[in-house]
XYZ file of C-alpha atoms in Angstrom:
611
model
C 0.000 0.000 0.000
C 1.324 3.450 -0.966
C -0.222 6.841 -0.225
C 0.515 8.341 -3.662
C 1.260 5.871 -6.444
C 3.210 7.289 -9.373
C 4.172 5.655 -12.635
C 7.637 6.184 -14.090
C 6.101 8.555 -16.656
C 4.267 10.503 -13.973
C 7.534 11.021 -12.108
C 9.006 12.604 -15.240
C 5.979 14.707 -16.193
C 6.712 18.174 -17.557
C 3.807 20.012 -15.940
C 4.366 23.034 -18.187
C 3.995 20.914 -21.337
C 2.160 17.655 -20.574
C 1.027 15.378 -23.406
C 2.611 17.485 -26.177
C 1.776 15.075 -29.028
C -0.755 16.044 -31.679
C -4.010 14.569 -30.352
C -5.772 13.556 -33.614
C -3.386 11.372 -35.656
C -5.837 10.566 -38.457
C -6.297 14.232 -39.333
C -3.098 16.161 -38.638
C -2.509 19.807 -39.410
C 1.000 21.232 -39.209
C 0.036 24.399 -37.344
C -1.689 24.037 -33.978
C -1.471 25.367 -30.434
C -1.502 23.001 -27.457
C -3.328 24.445 -24.435
C -2.285 21.713 -22.009
C -0.442 22.830 -18.893
C -1.239 25.132 -15.962
C -4.705 26.703 -15.848
C -6.280 28.661 -13.009
C -9.000 26.723 -11.230
C -11.644 26.959 -8.517
C -14.160 24.477 -7.103
C -17.184 26.233 -5.644
C -20.607 25.322 -4.345
C -22.928 26.376 -7.101
C -26.071 25.739 -9.023
C -24.351 26.721 -12.268
C -26.447 25.432 -15.137
C -27.096 26.099 -18.800
C -28.447 29.628 -18.300
C -27.179 32.850 -16.786
C -23.858 34.669 -17.139
C -20.565 32.795 -16.752
C -19.079 34.781 -13.898
C -15.800 33.227 -12.778
C -15.139 32.996 -9.000
C -12.009 33.849 -7.074
C -9.283 31.482 -8.209
C -7.923 28.923 -5.744
C -4.730 27.827 -7.493
C -3.409 26.066 -10.574
C -4.504 22.776 -12.139
C -2.454 20.887 -14.711
C -4.660 20.206 -17.731
C -5.578 17.589 -18.924
C -5.611 15.800 -15.563
C -8.784 15.621 -13.490
C -8.684 17.422 -10.125
C -9.110 14.098 -8.312
C -5.707 12.733 -9.416
C -2.152 13.544 -8.245
C -0.810 14.805 -11.590
C -3.382 17.605 -11.613
C -1.768 19.134 -8.531
C -5.220 19.556 -6.942
C -6.282 16.233 -5.341
C -9.871 17.303 -4.710
C -13.129 15.581 -5.627
C -15.761 17.549 -7.515
C -19.139 16.931 -5.888
C -22.467 16.914 -7.784
C -23.456 20.203 -6.146
C -20.234 21.979 -7.182
C -18.845 23.693 -10.275
C -15.249 23.305 -11.402
C -13.942 26.458 -13.064
C -10.929 26.724 -15.399
C -9.257 29.708 -17.047
C -6.134 30.456 -19.053
C -4.919 32.871 -21.713
C -3.855 32.038 -25.247
C -2.742 33.844 -28.388
C -3.592 33.506 -32.043
C -1.214 34.421 -34.807
C -1.317 37.785 -36.536
C -3.958 37.964 -39.238
C -5.831 34.863 -38.106
C -9.038 36.821 -37.611
C -9.115 38.321 -41.096
C -12.467 37.200 -42.465
C -10.842 34.359 -44.431
C -9.995 31.993 -41.548
C -11.738 30.295 -38.642
C -10.290 29.675 -35.191
C -11.287 26.282 -33.783
C -11.069 25.371 -30.095
C -10.895 21.574 -29.637
C -11.561 19.589 -26.456
C -10.604 15.899 -26.410
C -13.087 15.188 -23.594
C -14.612 16.969 -20.594
C -16.450 15.025 -17.909
C -19.406 15.528 -17.594
C -21.003 18.729 -18.896
C -19.464 22.107 -19.541
C -19.926 25.669 -20.739
C -17.158 27.590 -22.531
C -16.547 31.327 -22.855
C -13.860 33.245 -24.740
C -13.107 36.842 -23.767
C -16.275 36.835 -21.706
C -18.469 35.691 -24.606
C -20.105 32.289 -24.172
C -19.242 30.312 -27.289
C -20.689 26.856 -26.607
C -20.500 23.792 -24.439
C -21.034 20.049 -24.325
C -22.860 17.300 -22.425
C -21.194 13.895 -22.165
C -17.813 13.060 -20.724
C -16.150 10.747 -23.261
C -16.182 12.248 -26.755
C -14.377 15.174 -28.398
C -16.061 18.398 -29.424
C -15.015 21.513 -31.305
C -16.175 25.118 -30.945
C -15.662 27.796 -33.590
C -14.562 30.771 -31.483
C -13.766 33.172 -34.333
C -16.627 35.561 -33.730
C -15.675 35.980 -30.068
C -12.174 37.252 -30.939
C -11.143 40.768 -31.831
C -8.738 41.228 -34.767
C -5.332 42.752 -34.034
C -3.282 43.945 -36.964
C 0.285 44.209 -35.644
C 0.937 41.539 -32.995
C -0.509 38.361 -31.546
C -3.616 39.025 -29.502
C -4.016 37.581 -26.035
C -7.373 36.060 -25.256
C -8.943 34.279 -22.283
C -10.818 30.998 -22.287
C -13.045 30.071 -19.317
C -14.654 26.675 -18.758
C -17.310 25.789 -16.175
C -17.806 22.065 -15.505
C -20.467 20.089 -13.655
C -20.230 16.364 -12.926
C -23.003 14.499 -11.136
C -21.157 11.145 -11.489
C -23.666 8.298 -11.018
C -26.564 10.289 -9.555
C -28.245 10.647 -12.965
C -28.554 8.759 -16.262
C -25.387 10.158 -17.875
C -22.665 7.816 -19.089
C -20.286 7.208 -16.183
C -18.252 4.098 -16.987
C -16.585 2.529 -13.945
C -16.758 5.745 -11.893
C -18.694 5.526 -8.637
C -19.622 7.896 -5.848
C -18.899 4.924 -3.541
C -15.769 3.392 -5.094
C -14.540 -0.050 -4.120
C -14.045 -3.466 -5.686
C -14.713 -3.182 -9.427
C -15.869 0.472 -9.149
C -13.380 3.318 -9.188
C -12.733 6.866 -8.013
C -14.760 9.480 -9.934
C -13.061 11.683 -12.512
C -14.226 15.103 -13.582
C -13.353 18.047 -15.750
C -10.928 18.267 -18.655
C -9.172 14.917 -19.073
C -7.962 15.025 -22.670
C -5.901 17.528 -24.635
C -7.223 21.018 -25.402
C -5.887 22.675 -28.542
C -6.473 25.430 -31.113
C -6.226 25.405 -34.904
C -6.574 28.234 -37.399
C -8.122 26.920 -40.617
C -9.301 28.470 -43.900
C -12.992 29.259 -44.254
C -13.265 26.345 -46.671
C -11.615 23.492 -44.780
C -11.687 19.761 -44.246
C -14.012 18.663 -41.444
C -13.161 14.967 -41.377
C -11.909 12.039 -43.422
C -13.772 8.722 -43.659
C -12.042 5.529 -44.778
C -13.850 2.248 -45.480
C -11.223 -0.359 -46.338
C -11.345 -3.452 -48.517
C -8.578 -5.822 -49.516
C -7.525 -4.051 -52.712
C -9.227 -0.657 -52.466
C -10.386 1.948 -49.988
C -13.503 4.098 -50.058
C -12.578 7.673 -49.141
C -14.886 10.526 -48.186
C -13.443 13.998 -47.687
C -16.056 15.839 -45.647
C -15.651 19.571 -46.224
C -17.635 22.717 -45.706
C -17.921 23.541 -49.374
C -17.943 22.096 -52.883
C -15.367 21.074 -55.463
C -12.577 18.534 -55.348
C -9.782 17.551 -53.002
C -6.326 16.310 -53.959
C -5.694 12.846 -52.490
C -2.117 11.543 -52.297
C -1.522 8.018 -51.033
C 2.059 7.061 -50.210
C 3.743 3.679 -50.257
C 2.704 1.405 -47.377
C 4.668 2.145 -44.216
C 5.019 -0.132 -41.231
C 4.616 2.246 -38.303
C 7.028 1.558 -35.475
C 7.883 2.936 -32.049
C 8.934 6.563 -32.141
C 6.786 7.612 -35.113
C 4.199 9.984 -33.694
C 2.755 11.558 -36.810
C 1.136 10.380 -40.012
C 3.182 12.216 -42.624
C 3.472 10.614 -46.074
C 7.013 9.500 -46.856
C 8.609 9.202 -50.274
C 6.879 9.631 -53.596
C 3.148 9.104 -53.793
C 1.759 5.870 -55.235
C -1.438 7.662 -56.157
C -2.195 11.323 -56.773
C -5.790 12.009 -57.781
C -8.574 14.568 -57.452
C -11.799 13.315 -55.856
C -15.098 15.160 -55.215
C -15.612 16.310 -51.641
C -18.560 15.022 -49.600
C -18.933 11.988 -51.890
C -17.666 8.455 -51.151
C -15.052 7.556 -53.767
C -13.536 4.092 -54.208
C -9.794 4.281 -54.784
C -7.894 1.162 -55.941
C -4.597 0.284 -54.271
C -1.793 -1.299 -56.295
C 0.050 -4.229 -54.701
C -2.088 -4.116 -51.563
C -0.688 -4.959 -48.146
C -3.224 -6.237 -45.593
C -3.235 -4.976 -42.014
C -3.130 -7.471 -39.139
C -1.569 -7.624 -35.660
C 1.297 -9.557 -37.232
C 1.699 -7.082 -40.101
C 0.321 -3.628 -39.181
C 0.818 -1.881 -42.516
C -0.577 1.648 -42.719
C -0.924 3.734 -45.860
C -0.007 7.403 -45.303
C -2.275 9.979 -46.923
C -2.133 13.693 -47.697
C -5.367 15.538 -48.506
C -5.439 19.086 -49.863
C -8.637 21.066 -50.227
C -8.457 24.691 -51.305
C -5.904 26.200 -48.858
C -6.291 23.457 -46.231
C -3.998 20.443 -45.939
C -4.105 17.476 -43.560
C -2.188 14.210 -43.309
C -3.727 10.907 -42.311
C -3.494 7.157 -42.856
C -5.641 4.106 -43.503
C -5.190 0.343 -43.591
C -6.541 -2.383 -45.839
C -8.413 -5.106 -43.965
C -11.818 -6.772 -43.790
C -13.769 -8.278 -40.903
C -16.589 -10.774 -40.677
C -17.940 -14.049 -39.340
C -17.385 -17.391 -41.078
C -16.297 -20.912 -40.178
C -13.169 -22.714 -39.069
C -12.094 -25.851 -40.919
C -13.919 -27.921 -38.276
C -17.182 -26.108 -39.031
C -17.373 -24.008 -35.861
C -18.293 -20.323 -36.310
C -15.249 -18.050 -36.294
C -14.331 -14.414 -36.494
C -12.643 -13.510 -39.765
C -9.783 -11.115 -40.442
C -9.025 -10.526 -44.116
C -11.267 -13.433 -45.041
C -9.573 -16.016 -42.818
C -10.491 -17.359 -39.348
C -8.633 -15.425 -36.688
C -8.558 -16.404 -33.022
C -8.609 -13.280 -30.844
C -6.638 -13.696 -27.608
C -7.400 -10.601 -25.573
C -7.093 -8.730 -22.317
C -9.636 -6.562 -20.548
C -8.150 -3.054 -20.522
C -9.732 -0.484 -18.190
C -7.471 2.416 -19.213
C -6.855 3.755 -15.689
C -3.625 5.144 -14.229
C -2.818 5.641 -10.524
C -1.413 9.137 -11.045
C -3.554 10.300 -13.984
C -6.870 8.487 -13.539
C -8.507 8.440 -16.958
C -5.468 10.206 -18.442
C -2.217 8.410 -19.165
C 0.788 10.489 -18.051
C 2.506 10.183 -21.459
C 2.093 8.707 -24.907
C 4.932 6.356 -23.978
C 2.731 4.973 -21.179
C 0.039 4.040 -23.710
C 2.681 2.414 -25.885
C 4.013 0.454 -22.902
C 0.626 -1.128 -22.193
C 0.158 -2.171 -25.821
C 3.666 -3.531 -26.335
C 3.580 -5.407 -23.019
C 0.342 -7.086 -24.093
C 1.927 -8.039 -27.418
C 5.021 -9.388 -25.642
C 2.683 -11.692 -23.700
C 1.182 -13.041 -26.910
C -2.074 -11.077 -26.871
C -3.428 -9.744 -30.144
C -6.492 -7.919 -28.794
C -7.451 -5.462 -26.067
C -11.065 -5.037 -25.042
C -11.325 -1.350 -24.156
C -13.651 -1.620 -21.206
C -16.405 0.949 -20.623
C -14.238 3.860 -21.762
C -13.433 5.775 -24.934
C -9.731 6.582 -25.046
C -7.926 9.595 -26.508
C -7.346 9.089 -30.199
C -3.606 8.620 -29.723
C -4.275 5.293 -27.969
C -6.077 3.961 -31.033
C -3.298 5.320 -33.252
C -0.739 3.342 -31.263
C -2.882 0.205 -31.611
C -3.061 0.862 -35.367
C 0.672 1.234 -35.881
C 1.816 -1.425 -33.392
C -0.757 -4.031 -34.431
C -3.370 -4.587 -31.725
C -7.010 -5.474 -32.321
C -9.478 -3.413 -30.288
C -12.898 -4.491 -29.090
C -14.576 -1.212 -28.202
C -17.131 -1.010 -25.399
C -19.717 1.731 -25.277
C -19.717 3.661 -22.009
C -22.568 2.415 -19.851
C -25.174 4.912 -18.806
C -28.351 4.845 -16.758
C -28.746 4.774 -13.035
C -26.973 2.083 -10.980
C -28.812 -1.238 -11.211
C -29.741 -3.062 -8.054
C -26.637 -4.318 -6.239
C -28.357 -7.604 -5.428
C -28.686 -8.190 -9.168
C -25.012 -7.412 -9.785
C -23.794 -9.776 -7.071
C -26.180 -12.671 -7.743
C -25.770 -12.692 -11.540
C -22.000 -12.937 -11.244
C -22.483 -16.275 -9.477
C -25.697 -17.750 -10.955
C -26.194 -17.475 -14.746
C -29.887 -16.586 -14.860
C -31.511 -14.645 -17.705
C -33.597 -11.458 -17.812
C -35.344 -9.604 -20.626
C -33.877 -6.161 -21.175
C -36.838 -3.860 -21.495
C -36.107 -0.268 -20.400
C -37.001 -0.555 -16.702
C -35.706 0.398 -13.276
C -34.312 -3.121 -12.742
C -31.383 -2.457 -15.107
C -31.191 1.262 -14.345
C -32.991 2.364 -17.505
C -36.064 4.254 -16.327
C -35.207 7.646 -17.915
C -36.373 8.233 -21.480
C -33.862 11.078 -21.872
C -31.126 8.663 -20.856
C -32.168 6.167 -23.533
C -31.942 8.831 -26.222
C -28.623 10.111 -24.899
C -27.091 6.616 -24.907
C -28.179 6.010 -28.499
C -26.789 9.382 -29.594
C -23.453 8.877 -27.830
C -23.149 5.330 -29.197
C -23.649 6.685 -32.715
C -21.111 9.460 -32.090
C -18.536 6.951 -30.798
C -18.958 4.790 -33.891
C -18.563 7.834 -36.122
C -15.438 8.910 -34.219
C -13.699 5.526 -34.503
C -15.162 4.308 -37.792
C -11.933 4.839 -39.777
C -9.672 3.317 -37.111
C -8.125 0.102 -38.496
C -7.526 -1.542 -35.113
C -11.152 -1.283 -33.952
C -12.732 -4.581 -35.015
C -15.731 -5.088 -32.670
C -18.473 -2.949 -31.116
C -19.746 -3.850 -27.633
C -22.871 -1.791 -26.789
C -23.644 -3.371 -23.385
C -21.708 -5.094 -20.621
C -23.185 -7.344 -17.917
C -26.593 -5.712 -18.050
C -25.328 -2.317 -16.831
C -27.864 0.095 -18.268
C -28.817 -2.485 -20.894
C -32.022 -2.075 -22.882
C -33.317 -3.521 -26.139
C -29.880 -4.981 -26.894
C -30.966 -6.859 -30.030
C -32.465 -3.673 -31.494
C -29.395 -1.653 -30.476
C -27.207 -4.247 -32.242
C -29.197 -3.691 -35.425
C -28.786 0.063 -35.000
C -25.033 -0.447 -34.689
C -24.988 -2.672 -37.770
C -26.848 0.001 -39.694
C -24.281 2.619 -38.684
C -21.348 0.333 -39.432
C -21.991 -2.854 -41.429
C -18.239 -3.554 -41.681
C -17.666 -4.727 -38.078
C -19.187 -7.500 -35.939
C -21.125 -6.735 -32.740
C -21.109 -8.268 -29.249
C -24.550 -6.995 -28.324
C -24.694 -8.049 -24.633
C -21.314 -8.979 -23.278
C -21.478 -11.601 -20.572
C -24.973 -11.721 -19.153
C -28.438 -11.114 -20.552
C -28.120 -12.449 -24.092
C -31.057 -11.407 -26.278
C -30.055 -13.506 -29.288
C -28.609 -10.614 -31.288
C -25.210 -9.650 -32.573
C -22.428 -11.942 -33.753
C -21.154 -13.460 -30.500
C -22.451 -16.008 -28.014
C -20.731 -13.997 -25.301
C -20.101 -15.296 -21.770
C -18.306 -14.125 -18.610
C -17.055 -16.782 -16.198
C -15.372 -16.117 -12.862
C -16.925 -18.377 -10.242
C -17.627 -21.416 -12.428
C -15.306 -23.669 -14.460
C -14.659 -22.141 -17.902
C -15.093 -25.618 -19.351
C -18.850 -25.085 -18.928
C -18.892 -22.264 -21.489
C -21.001 -23.092 -24.518
C -22.526 -26.287 -23.150
C -26.233 -26.480 -23.921
C -26.101 -23.874 -26.671
C -28.518 -24.742 -29.502
C -26.776 -26.054 -32.612
C -28.826 -23.563 -34.603
C -27.035 -20.649 -32.898
C -24.288 -19.857 -35.406
C -22.823 -16.939 -33.524
C -19.175 -17.178 -32.495
C -18.611 -18.665 -29.035
C -16.582 -16.127 -27.049
C -15.328 -16.081 -23.464
C -15.441 -12.300 -23.156
C -14.333 -12.123 -19.508
C -12.688 -14.783 -17.376
C -9.806 -15.317 -14.981
C -9.502 -12.391 -12.597
C -6.705 -14.219 -10.743
C -5.525 -11.845 -8.046
C -2.177 -11.146 -6.420
C -1.381 -8.087 -4.312
C 2.269 -7.040 -4.624
C 3.766 -5.298 -1.596
C 4.577 -1.594 -2.186
C 2.561 -1.679 -5.418
C -0.935 -1.709 -3.925
C -3.410 1.131 -4.233
C -4.913 0.898 -0.740
C -5.596 -1.272 2.262
C -8.461 -3.277 0.727
C -7.956 -5.553 -2.250
C -10.290 -7.344 -4.648
C -9.768 -10.345 -6.904
C -12.118 -13.083 -8.059
C -9.575 -15.634 -6.815
C -6.532 -14.556 -4.817
C -3.101 -16.178 -4.531
C -0.293 -15.773 -1.976
C 2.684 -15.348 -4.321
C 3.881 -15.249 -7.932
C 4.492 -19.004 -8.114
C 0.936 -19.872 -7.041
C -0.493 -17.309 -9.443
C 1.571 -18.653 -12.350
C 0.515 -22.230 -11.572
C -3.191 -21.314 -11.552
C -2.808 -19.248 -14.733
C -1.001 -22.119 -16.456
C -3.663 -24.681 -15.525
C -6.396 -22.375 -16.765
C -4.746 -21.905 -20.157
C -3.020 -25.256 -20.692
C -5.682 -27.607 -19.285
C -9.103 -25.937 -19.096
C -9.381 -23.545 -22.043
C -8.044 -25.927 -24.727
C -11.101 -28.114 -24.096
C -13.378 -25.167 -24.894
C -11.336 -24.190 -27.951
C -11.896 -27.708 -29.285
C -15.658 -27.136 -28.887
C -15.535 -23.950 -30.967
C -14.278 -21.148 -28.705
C -13.412 -18.265 -31.028
C -12.129 -15.516 -28.731
C -10.974 -14.951 -25.156
C -10.689 -11.878 -22.932
C -8.655 -12.389 -19.751
C -9.270 -10.098 -16.770
C -7.071 -8.087 -16.880
C -4.103 -6.073 -18.201
C -3.318 -4.148 -15.004
C -4.509 -3.744 -11.437
C -6.936 -0.864 -10.950
C -7.310 0.710 -7.501
C -8.521 -2.116 -5.199
C -8.546 -4.690 -8.008
C -5.371 -6.787 -7.918
C -6.232 -9.153 -10.760
C -3.998 -7.497 -13.350
C -1.000 -9.104 -14.994
C 0.704 -5.751 -14.350
C 0.593 -3.831 -11.105
C -1.342 -0.565 -11.204
C 1.863 1.477 -11.440
C 3.037 -0.701 -14.374
C 6.303 -1.496 -12.573
C 5.847 -5.239 -11.934
C 4.761 -7.987 -14.333
C 3.407 -10.747 -12.119
C 3.939 -13.680 -14.522
C 6.903 -13.822 -16.938
C 5.920 -12.594 -20.405
C 7.407 -15.669 -22.082
C 5.213 -17.963 -19.933
C 2.028 -16.134 -20.896
C 3.110 -15.897 -24.539
C 3.688 -19.649 -24.816
C 0.256 -20.402 -23.352
C -1.483 -17.982 -25.698
C 0.401 -19.436 -28.657
C -0.891 -22.861 -27.659
C -4.500 -21.661 -27.659
C -4.152 -20.065 -31.081
C -2.520 -23.167 -32.534
C -5.284 -25.382 -31.174
C -7.909 -23.061 -32.694
C -6.099 -23.263 -36.028
C -5.974 -27.071 -35.813
C -2.167 -27.162 -35.837
């Protein structure tokens, strides 16, 4: 147990310039201004809402953005209560001539939890509700032009966060943390930045890949054509933090904006965890230019040679061996202390033979997905659960006894608010739009263990309508409604060899063990607090390794032989009281040797392939 747990990256944090990397790797502009670093802050009792003037209070100190006030790296270490408002303020400059009638100044927020209002130079310019997705505000009209020198401006942000006292999406945050529920986060927790763009500029790029072509849509605020340059395929490696085309272009063509255009690719290279080829792209539209990348790959559901349903990657059965990844850090909470920390998690998982991470009940900053793209890691993406907390008796009993419930929108599963149903559907659609072009994202998971679940089969069809290119795990673990592409089960307190027994032969969905294991070991001097939680706990590394080996060398191969198509072990790292990670929470200790885990995972994949 340690009072303040820091990672190696947190110890080295430059608080004047934290997270300096460009935050949106699939649409990079050369000129941008990072607003991370010290801001003034205050936490005050307030009924601040969506109306009335934004009058800032007396400031109480500095907060390091983009770290939530609850975490050590923010420098604040205070919890924002539902009845309080968290205020931020800082100054910034824009270059000479930016406000000239021919350009727009865009203020970007990676994510702000949970709702916020934003003012520039005392003029309210916009806001957002929802704590997990990026938003952009055009602040041009709030700025005053200055002809001879950069102009200093002030941005003020007022944040409210009611955590789990309403129907908003909250993820694993809890007002009463403990066990599998974690300390609340609030406020700005992803990068804030400014771009100056031409009036006619690119809004987004959409890539739909095939095996020998890619469909490209350049979404722009005007008409005409855009110049598309695709470079030779580049295998992105550690240290490459941008998406700039290298060498001469393989393809240089004009395409109409706002229209999907299929572009053939000569000598195509297919993306996979074993071969994460990315094609760099440059797009020019009028006076705007961005760089990006895409990959060629396809997804689907088919059959193994033995006739069992299987997930497909590039037309071939592919056994996904995954880890549950919560995306929490002891010093940064929701926010990793450095891009190198994100890379460490992904490369450690790969070293252990995993080819997939299930991003659990959280949407990460876009740099995390970029690192999965370039390093070669499949991502199963959970939606962030919303609704009010379901009954605790239901949560405890269902983890032990596998009973079934219908998922109508009712109080039982925390879905009694019609506004909450609409908000979940809207945020799910926005998440899919945000990550649609990300090569590594290969599965959508709308619901987990009944938390805020409703009409899961219908939601799965909604997801399929928004994105027909990816499979769906419609109800991970518990209340299966017969939809989606997976027969998805969680097993902690029962033998995993029971998974799939009794399933009708007519059910041709892929059998998937989407959570299991949870083998716990608390490591001295690497524990979060006095209490610990694990589904099964062990006294030392040797006992843990023995149990892990039996699970993967004796038990799971039997299920693979019966058609198991994917696994998700709980979990990548410890999180607060949970000690069932393969890594400690501070990422300093790997509890089982990587080569041991890698050999076991290789065995599972070989058995699935019939080798």
